[in-house]
JSON list of C-alpha atoms in Angstrom, two decimals:
[
{"chain": "A", "resi": 1, "resn": "MET", "atom": "CA", "xyz": [-24.28, -11.33, 0.19]},
{"chain": "A", "resi": 2, "resn": "SER", "atom": "CA", "xyz": [-20.88, -10.56, 1.61]},
{"chain": "A", "resi": 3, "resn": "ALA", "atom": "CA", "xyz": [-18.03, -9.03, -0.37]},
{"chain": "A", "resi": 4, "resn": "ILE", "atom": "CA", "xyz": [-14.54, -7.72, 0.21]},
{"chain": "A", "resi": 5, "resn": "MET", "atom": "CA", "xyz": [-12.73, -5.08, -1.85]},
{"chain": "A", "resi": 6, "resn": "THR", "atom": "CA", "xyz": [-8.95, -5.41, -1.94]},
{"chain": "A", "resi": 7, "resn": "PRO", "atom": "CA", "xyz": [-6.52, -2.93, -3.52]},
{"chain": "A", "resi": 8, "resn": "TYR", "atom": "CA", "xyz": [-4.55, -4.55, -6.37]},
{"chain": "A", "resi": 9, "resn": "LEU", "atom": "CA", "xyz": [-1.45, -2.56, -7.27]},
{"chain": "A", "resi": 10, "resn": "SER", "atom": "CA", "xyz": [0.28, -2.77, -10.65]},
{"chain": "A", "resi": 11, "resn": "PHE", "atom": "CA", "xyz": [4.01, -2.23, -11.00]},
{"chain": "A", "resi": 12, "resn": "ARG", "atom": "CA", "xyz": [6.66, -2.42, -13.68]},
{"chain": "A", "resi": 13, "resn": "ASP", "atom": "CA", "xyz": [9.28, -4.84, -12.31]},
{"chain": "A", "resi": 14, "resn": "GLN", "atom": "CA", "xyz": [8.93, -3.62, -8.69]},
{"chain": "A", "resi": 15, "resn": "ALA", "atom": "CA", "xyz": [6.07, -5.67, -7.22]},
{"chain": "A", "resi": 16, "resn": "ALA", "atom": "CA", "xyz": [8.28, -7.93, -5.07]},
{"chain": "A", "resi": 17, "resn": "ASP", "atom": "CA", "xyz": [10.28, -4.98, -3.71]},
{"chain": "A", "resi": 18, "resn": "ALA", "atom": "CA", "xyz": [7.11, -2.98, -3.07]},
{"chain": "A", "resi": 19, "resn": "LEU", "atom": "CA", "xyz": [5.43, -5.86, -1.21]},
{"chain": "A", "resi": 20, "resn": "ARG", "atom": "CA", "xyz": [8.50, -6.27, 1.01]},
{"chain": "A", "resi": 21, "resn": "PHE", "atom": "CA", "xyz": [8.50, -2.50, 1.61]},
{"chain": "A", "resi": 22, "resn": "TYR", "atom": "CA", "xyz": [4.83, -2.57, 2.66]},
{"chain": "A", "resi": 23, "resn": "GLN", "atom": "CA", "xyz": [5.46, -5.67, 4.79]},
{"chain": "A", "resi": 24, "resn": "GLY", "atom": "CA", "xyz": [8.17, -3.73, 6.61]},
{"chain": "A", "resi": 25, "resn": "ILE", "atom": "CA", "xyz": [5.63, -1.01, 7.36]},
{"chain": "A", "resi": 26, "resn": "PHE", "atom": "CA", "xyz": [2.45, -2.97, 8.07]},
{"chain": "A", "resi": 27, "resn": "GLY", "atom": "CA", "xyz": [3.84, -6.36, 9.16]},
{"chain": "A", "resi": 28, "resn": "GLY", "atom": "CA", "xyz": [2.26, -9.62, 8.10]},
{"chain": "A", "resi": 29, "resn": "ASP", "atom": "CA", "xyz": [3.09, -12.23, 5.49]},
{"chain": "A", "resi": 30, "resn": "VAL", "atom": "CA", "xyz": [3.88, -11.91, 1.78]},
{"chain": "A", "resi": 31, "resn": "ALA", "atom": "CA", "xyz": [3.21, -14.66, -0.74]},
{"chain": "A", "resi": 32, "resn": "THR", "atom": "CA", "xyz": [4.11, -14.36, -4.42]},
{"chain": "A", "resi": 33, "resn": "THR", "atom": "CA", "xyz": [3.76, -16.42, -7.56]},
{"chain": "A", "resi": 34, "resn": "THR", "atom": "CA", "xyz": [6.02, -15.64, -10.51]},
{"chain": "A", "resi": 35, "resn": "PHE", "atom": "CA", "xyz": [4.87, -15.86, -14.12]},
{"chain": "A", "resi": 36, "resn": "ALA", "atom": "CA", "xyz": [7.01, -19.00, -14.50]},
{"chain": "A", "resi": 37, "resn": "GLU", "atom": "CA", "xyz": [5.48, -20.63, -11.41]},
{"chain": "A", "resi": 38, "resn": "GLY", "atom": "CA", "xyz": [2.00, -19.79, -12.69]},
{"chain": "A", "resi": 39, "resn": "GLY", "atom": "CA", "xyz": [2.74, -21.18, -16.16]},
{"chain": "A", "resi": 40, "resn": "MET", "atom": "CA", "xyz": [2.01, -17.78, -17.69]},
{"chain": "A", "resi": 41, "resn": "ALA", "atom": "CA", "xyz": [5.43, -16.37, -18.66]},
{"chain": "A", "resi": 42, "resn": "PRO", "atom": "CA", "xyz": [4.60, -14.07, -21.60]},
{"chain": "A", "resi": 43, "resn": "ASP", "atom": "CA", "xyz": [8.31, -13.54, -22.23]},
{"chain": "A", "resi": 44, "resn": "PRO", "atom": "CA", "xyz": [11.19, -15.62, -20.83]},
{"chain": "A", "resi": 45, "resn": "ALA", "atom": "CA", "xyz": [12.82, -12.37, -19.64]},
{"chain": "A", "resi": 46, "resn": "GLU", "atom": "CA", "xyz": [9.79, -11.79, -17.39]},
{"chain": "A", "resi": 47, "resn": "ALA", "atom": "CA", "xyz": [9.51, -15.34, -16.02]},
{"chain": "A", "resi": 48, "resn": "ASP", "atom": "CA", "xyz": [10.72, -14.29, -12.55]},
{"chain": "A", "resi": 49, "resn": "LYS", "atom": "CA", "xyz": [8.44, -11.25, -12.31]},
{"chain": "A", "resi": 50, "resn": "VAL", "atom": "CA", "xyz": [5.45, -11.33, -9.94]},
{"chain": "A", "resi": 51, "resn": "MET", "atom": "CA", "xyz": [2.28, -12.64, -11.58]},
{"chain": "A", "resi": 52, "resn": "HIS", "atom": "CA", "xyz": [0.39, -12.36, -8.30]},
{"chain": "A", "resi": 53, "resn": "GLY", "atom": "CA", "xyz": [1.48, -11.17, -4.88]},
{"chain": "A", "resi": 54, "resn": "ARG", "atom": "CA", "xyz": [-0.39, -10.75, -1.63]},
{"chain": "A", "resi": 55, "resn": "LEU", "atom": "CA", "xyz": [0.42, -9.11, 1.68]},
{"chain": "A", "resi": 56, "resn": "ASP", "atom": "CA", "xyz": [-1.79, -10.21, 4.56]},
{"chain": "A", "resi": 57, "resn": "SER", "atom": "CA", "xyz": [-0.84, -7.38, 6.88]},
{"chain": "A", "resi": 58, "resn": "GLY", "atom": "CA", "xyz": [-0.49, -7.62, 10.61]},
{"chain": "A", "resi": 59, "resn": "ALA", "atom": "CA", "xyz": [-2.95, -4.71, 10.74]},
{"chain": "A", "resi": 60, "resn": "GLY", "atom": "CA", "xyz": [-5.82, -6.80, 9.37]},
{"chain": "A", "resi": 61, "resn": "PHE", "atom": "CA", "xyz": [-5.97, -5.70, 5.74]},
{"chain": "A", "resi": 62, "resn": "VAL", "atom": "CA", "xyz": [-4.73, -7.15, 2.46]},
{"chain": "A", "resi": 63, "resn": "LEU", "atom": "CA", "xyz": [-2.76, -5.58, -0.40]},
{"chain": "A", "resi": 64, "resn": "MET", "atom": "CA", "xyz": [-2.32, -7.45, -3.68]},
{"chain": "A", "resi": 65, "resn": "ALA", "atom": "CA", "xyz": [0.18, -6.60, -6.40]},
{"chain": "A", "resi": 66, "resn": "SER", "atom": "CA", "xyz": [1.71, -7.79, -9.65]},
{"chain": "A", "resi": 67, "resn": "ASP", "atom": "CA", "xyz": [4.23, -6.81, -12.28]},
{"chain": "A", "resi": 68, "resn": "THR", "atom": "CA", "xyz": [2.59, -5.74, -15.53]},
{"chain": "A", "resi": 69, "resn": "PRO", "atom": "CA", "xyz": [4.19, -7.52, -18.50]},
{"chain": "A", "resi": 70, "resn": "ALA", "atom": "CA", "xyz": [5.79, -5.25, -21.11]},
{"chain": "A", "resi": 71, "resn": "SER", "atom": "CA", "xyz": [3.22, -6.47, -23.65]},
{"chain": "A", "resi": 72, "resn": "MET", "atom": "CA", "xyz": [0.40, -4.93, -21.58]},
{"chain": "A", "resi": 73, "resn": "GLY", "atom": "CA", "xyz": [1.62, -1.33, -21.51]},
{"chain": "A", "resi": 74, "resn": "VAL", "atom": "CA", "xyz": [2.45, 0.90, -18.58]},
{"chain": "A", "resi": 75, "resn": "PRO", "atom": "CA", "xyz": [0.29, 0.66, -15.44]},
{"chain": "A", "resi": 76, "resn": "SER", "atom": "CA", "xyz": [-1.26, 3.85, -14.12]},
{"chain": "A", "resi": 77, "resn": "GLY", "atom": "CA", "xyz": [-0.39, 4.19, -10.44]},
{"chain": "A", "resi": 78, "resn": "SER", "atom": "CA", "xyz": [-2.00, 7.55, -9.85]},
{"chain": "A", "resi": 79, "resn": "ALA", "atom": "CA", "xyz": [-5.55, 6.55, -10.76]},
{"chain": "A", "resi": 80, "resn": "ILE", "atom": "CA", "xyz": [-6.17, 5.41, -7.19]},
{"chain": "A", "resi": 81, "resn": "THR", "atom": "CA", "xyz": [-5.26, 6.58, -3.70]},
{"chain": "A", "resi": 82, "resn": "LEU", "atom": "CA", "xyz": [-5.03, 4.22, -0.73]},
{"chain": "A", "resi": 83, "resn": "SER", "atom": "CA", "xyz": [-6.48, 5.59, 2.49]},
{"chain": "A", "resi": 84, "resn": "LEU", "atom": "CA", "xyz": [-5.36, 4.62, 5.99]},
{"chain": "A", "resi": 85, "resn": "SER", "atom": "CA", "xyz": [-7.44, 5.84, 8.91]},
{"chain": "A", "resi": 86, "resn": "GLY", "atom": "CA", "xyz": [-7.85, 5.12, 12.59]},
{"chain": "A", "resi": 87, "resn": "ASP", "atom": "CA", "xyz": [-7.36, 6.51, 16.07]},
{"chain": "A", "resi": 88, "resn": "ASP", "atom": "CA", "xyz": [-4.02, 4.95, 17.05]},
{"chain": "A", "resi": 89, "resn": "ALA", "atom": "CA", "xyz": [-1.79, 7.96, 16.38]},
{"chain": "A", "resi": 90, "resn": "ALA", "atom": "CA", "xyz": [1.44, 6.13, 17.23]},
{"chain": "A", "resi": 91, "resn": "VAL", "atom": "CA", "xyz": [0.78, 3.40, 14.65]},
{"chain": "A", "resi": 92, "resn": "LEU", "atom": "CA", "xyz": [-0.47, 5.75, 11.94]},
{"chain": "A", "resi": 93, "resn": "ASP", "atom": "CA", "xyz": [2.37, 8.23, 12.53]},
{"chain": "A", "resi": 94, "resn": "GLY", "atom": "CA", "xyz": [4.82, 5.35, 12.11]},
{"chain": "A", "resi": 95, "resn": "TRP", "atom": "CA", "xyz": [3.16, 4.26, 8.88]},
{"chain": "A", "resi": 96, "resn": "TRP", "atom": "CA", "xyz": [3.26, 7.88, 7.63]},
{"chain": "A", "resi": 97, "resn": "ASP", "atom": "CA", "xyz": [6.97, 8.17, 8.41]},
{"chain": "A", "resi": 98, "resn": "ALA", "atom": "CA", "xyz": [7.72, 4.90, 6.61]},
{"chain": "A", "resi": 99, "resn": "LEU", "atom": "CA", "xyz": [5.58, 5.72, 3.55]},
{"chain": "A", "resi": 100, "resn": "THR", "atom": "CA", "xyz": [7.14, 9.17, 3.16]},
{"chain": "A", "resi": 101, "resn": "ALA", "atom": "CA", "xyz": [10.73, 7.92, 3.49]},
{"chain": "A", "resi": 102, "resn": "ASP", "atom": "CA", "xyz": [12.18, 8.40, -0.01]},
{"chain": "A", "resi": 103, "resn": "GLY", "atom": "CA", "xyz": [8.70, 9.50, -1.10]},
{"chain": "A", "resi": 104, "resn": "THR", "atom": "CA", "xyz": [6.96, 12.84, -1.50]},
{"chain": "A", "resi": 105, "resn": "ILE", "atom": "CA", "xyz": [4.75, 14.62, 1.00]},
{"chain": "A", "resi": 106, "resn": "VAL", "atom": "CA", "xyz": [1.86, 16.12, -0.98]},
{"chain": "A", "resi": 107, "resn": "LEU", "atom": "CA", "xyz": [0.04, 17.54, 2.04]},
{"chain": "A", "resi": 108, "resn": "PRO", "atom": "CA", "xyz": [1.72, 17.46, 5.48]},
{"chain": "A", "resi": 109, "resn": "LEU", "atom": "CA", "xyz": [0.11, 15.30, 8.17]},
{"chain": "A", "resi": 110, "resn": "GLU", "atom": "CA", "xyz": [-1.42, 17.99, 10.36]},
{"chain": "A", "resi": 111, "resn": "LEU", "atom": "CA", "xyz": [-4.66, 19.09, 11.97]},
{"chain": "A", "resi": 112, "resn": "ALA", "atom": "CA", "xyz": [-7.38, 19.52, 9.34]},
{"chain": "A", "resi": 113, "resn": "PRO", "atom": "CA", "xyz": [-10.41, 21.84, 9.59]},
{"chain": "A", "resi": 114, "resn": "TRP", "atom": "CA", "xyz": [-12.68, 18.84, 10.34]},
{"chain": "A", "resi": 115, "resn": "GLY", "atom": "CA", "xyz": [-10.71, 18.00, 13.49]},
{"chain": "A", "resi": 116, "resn": "GLU", "atom": "CA", "xyz": [-8.61, 15.03, 12.41]},
{"chain": "A", "resi": 117, "resn": "ARG", "atom": "CA", "xyz": [-4.95, 14.96, 11.48]},
{"chain": "A", "resi": 118, "resn": "PHE", "atom": "CA", "xyz": [-4.77, 14.40, 7.75]},
{"chain": "A", "resi": 119, "resn": "GLY", "atom": "CA", "xyz": [-2.00, 14.13, 5.18]},
{"chain": "A", "resi": 120, "resn": "MET", "atom": "CA", "xyz": [-1.31, 12.93, 1.66]},
{"chain": "A", "resi": 121, "resn": "CYS", "atom": "CA", "xyz": [1.86, 11.43, 0.22]},
{"chain": "A", "resi": 122, "resn": "THR", "atom": "CA", "xyz": [3.28, 9.44, -2.66]},
{"chain": "A", "resi": 123, "resn": "ASP", "atom": "CA", "xyz": [5.57, 6.58, -1.67]},
{"chain": "A", "resi": 124, "resn": "ARG", "atom": "CA", "xyz": [8.85, 5.60, -3.33]},
{"chain": "A", "resi": 125, "resn": "TYR", "atom": "CA", "xyz": [6.96, 3.33, -5.75]},
{"chain": "A", "resi": 126, "resn": "GLY", "atom": "CA", "xyz": [4.60, 6.07, -6.96]},
{"chain": "A", "resi": 127, "resn": "ILE", "atom": "CA", "xyz": [1.57, 4.90, -4.96]},
{"chain": "A", "resi": 128, "resn": "ASP", "atom": "CA", "xyz": [-0.59, 7.67, -3.53]},
{"chain": "A", "resi": 129, "resn": "TRP", "atom": "CA", "xyz": [-1.70, 7.48, 0.13]},
{"chain": "A", "resi": 130, "resn": "MET", "atom": "CA", "xyz": [-3.98, 9.46, 2.44]},
{"chain": "A", "resi": 131, "resn": "VAL", "atom": "CA", "xyz": [-3.59, 9.14, 6.22]},
{"chain": "A", "resi": 132, "resn": "SER", "atom": "CA", "xyz": [-6.31, 10.31, 8.58]},
{"chain": "A", "resi": 133, "resn": "ILE", "atom": "CA", "xyz": [-5.90, 10.13, 12.36]},
{"chain": "A", "resi": 134, "resn": "ALA", "atom": "CA", "xyz": [-9.01, 10.65, 14.46]},
{"chain": "A", "resi": 135, "resn": "GLN", "atom": "CA", "xyz": [-8.44, 12.54, 17.67]},
{"chain": "A", "resi": 136, "resn": "ALA", "atom": "CA", "xyz": [-8.67, 10.21, 20.64]},
{"chain": "A", "resi": 137, "resn": "SER", "atom": "CA", "xyz": [-11.60, 10.93, 22.89]},
{"chain": "A", "resi": 138, "resn": "PRO", "atom": "CA", "xyz": [-10.66, 12.30, 26.30]},
{"chain": "A", "resi": 139, "resn": "PRO", "atom": "CA", "xyz": [-11.09, 9.80, 29.13]},
{"chain": "A", "resi": 140, "resn": "THR", "atom": "CA", "xyz": [-14.45, 9.89, 30.85]},
{"chain": "A", "resi": 141, "resn": "ASP", "atom": "CA", "xyz": [-15.13, 9.42, 34.55]},
{"chain": "A", "resi": 142, "resn": "SER", "atom": "CA", "xyz": [-17.35, 6.40, 35.14]}
]
């Protein structure tokens, strides 16, 4: 069996803005369906809110998101942390800079005791992120 796990983020009236924000950071394509388009408008005032949104990033991963209708209560954004890791420091540093713009740095992105650069932040939409950058191996003589 094969399976894929995809983060699904819940927002209160900010899903479209958040998806565009993440698209600006990670590249790729955003597709959204509003509650009206999906035939599921719980309240006419929420008809234009995002029932389902998806970012197929240029980096090869997917983020999904939606606006939580008022009738469903407040979503909890801090129950999960999204983790980005890799060895391309330039790309990951750029993502870190973009995620922390108008956000909060919880732990600065710096060398950790285990040898990688590691940091934690909360973006402008209240989503928690961890960034881990593996140290590139020195070139070897062949």
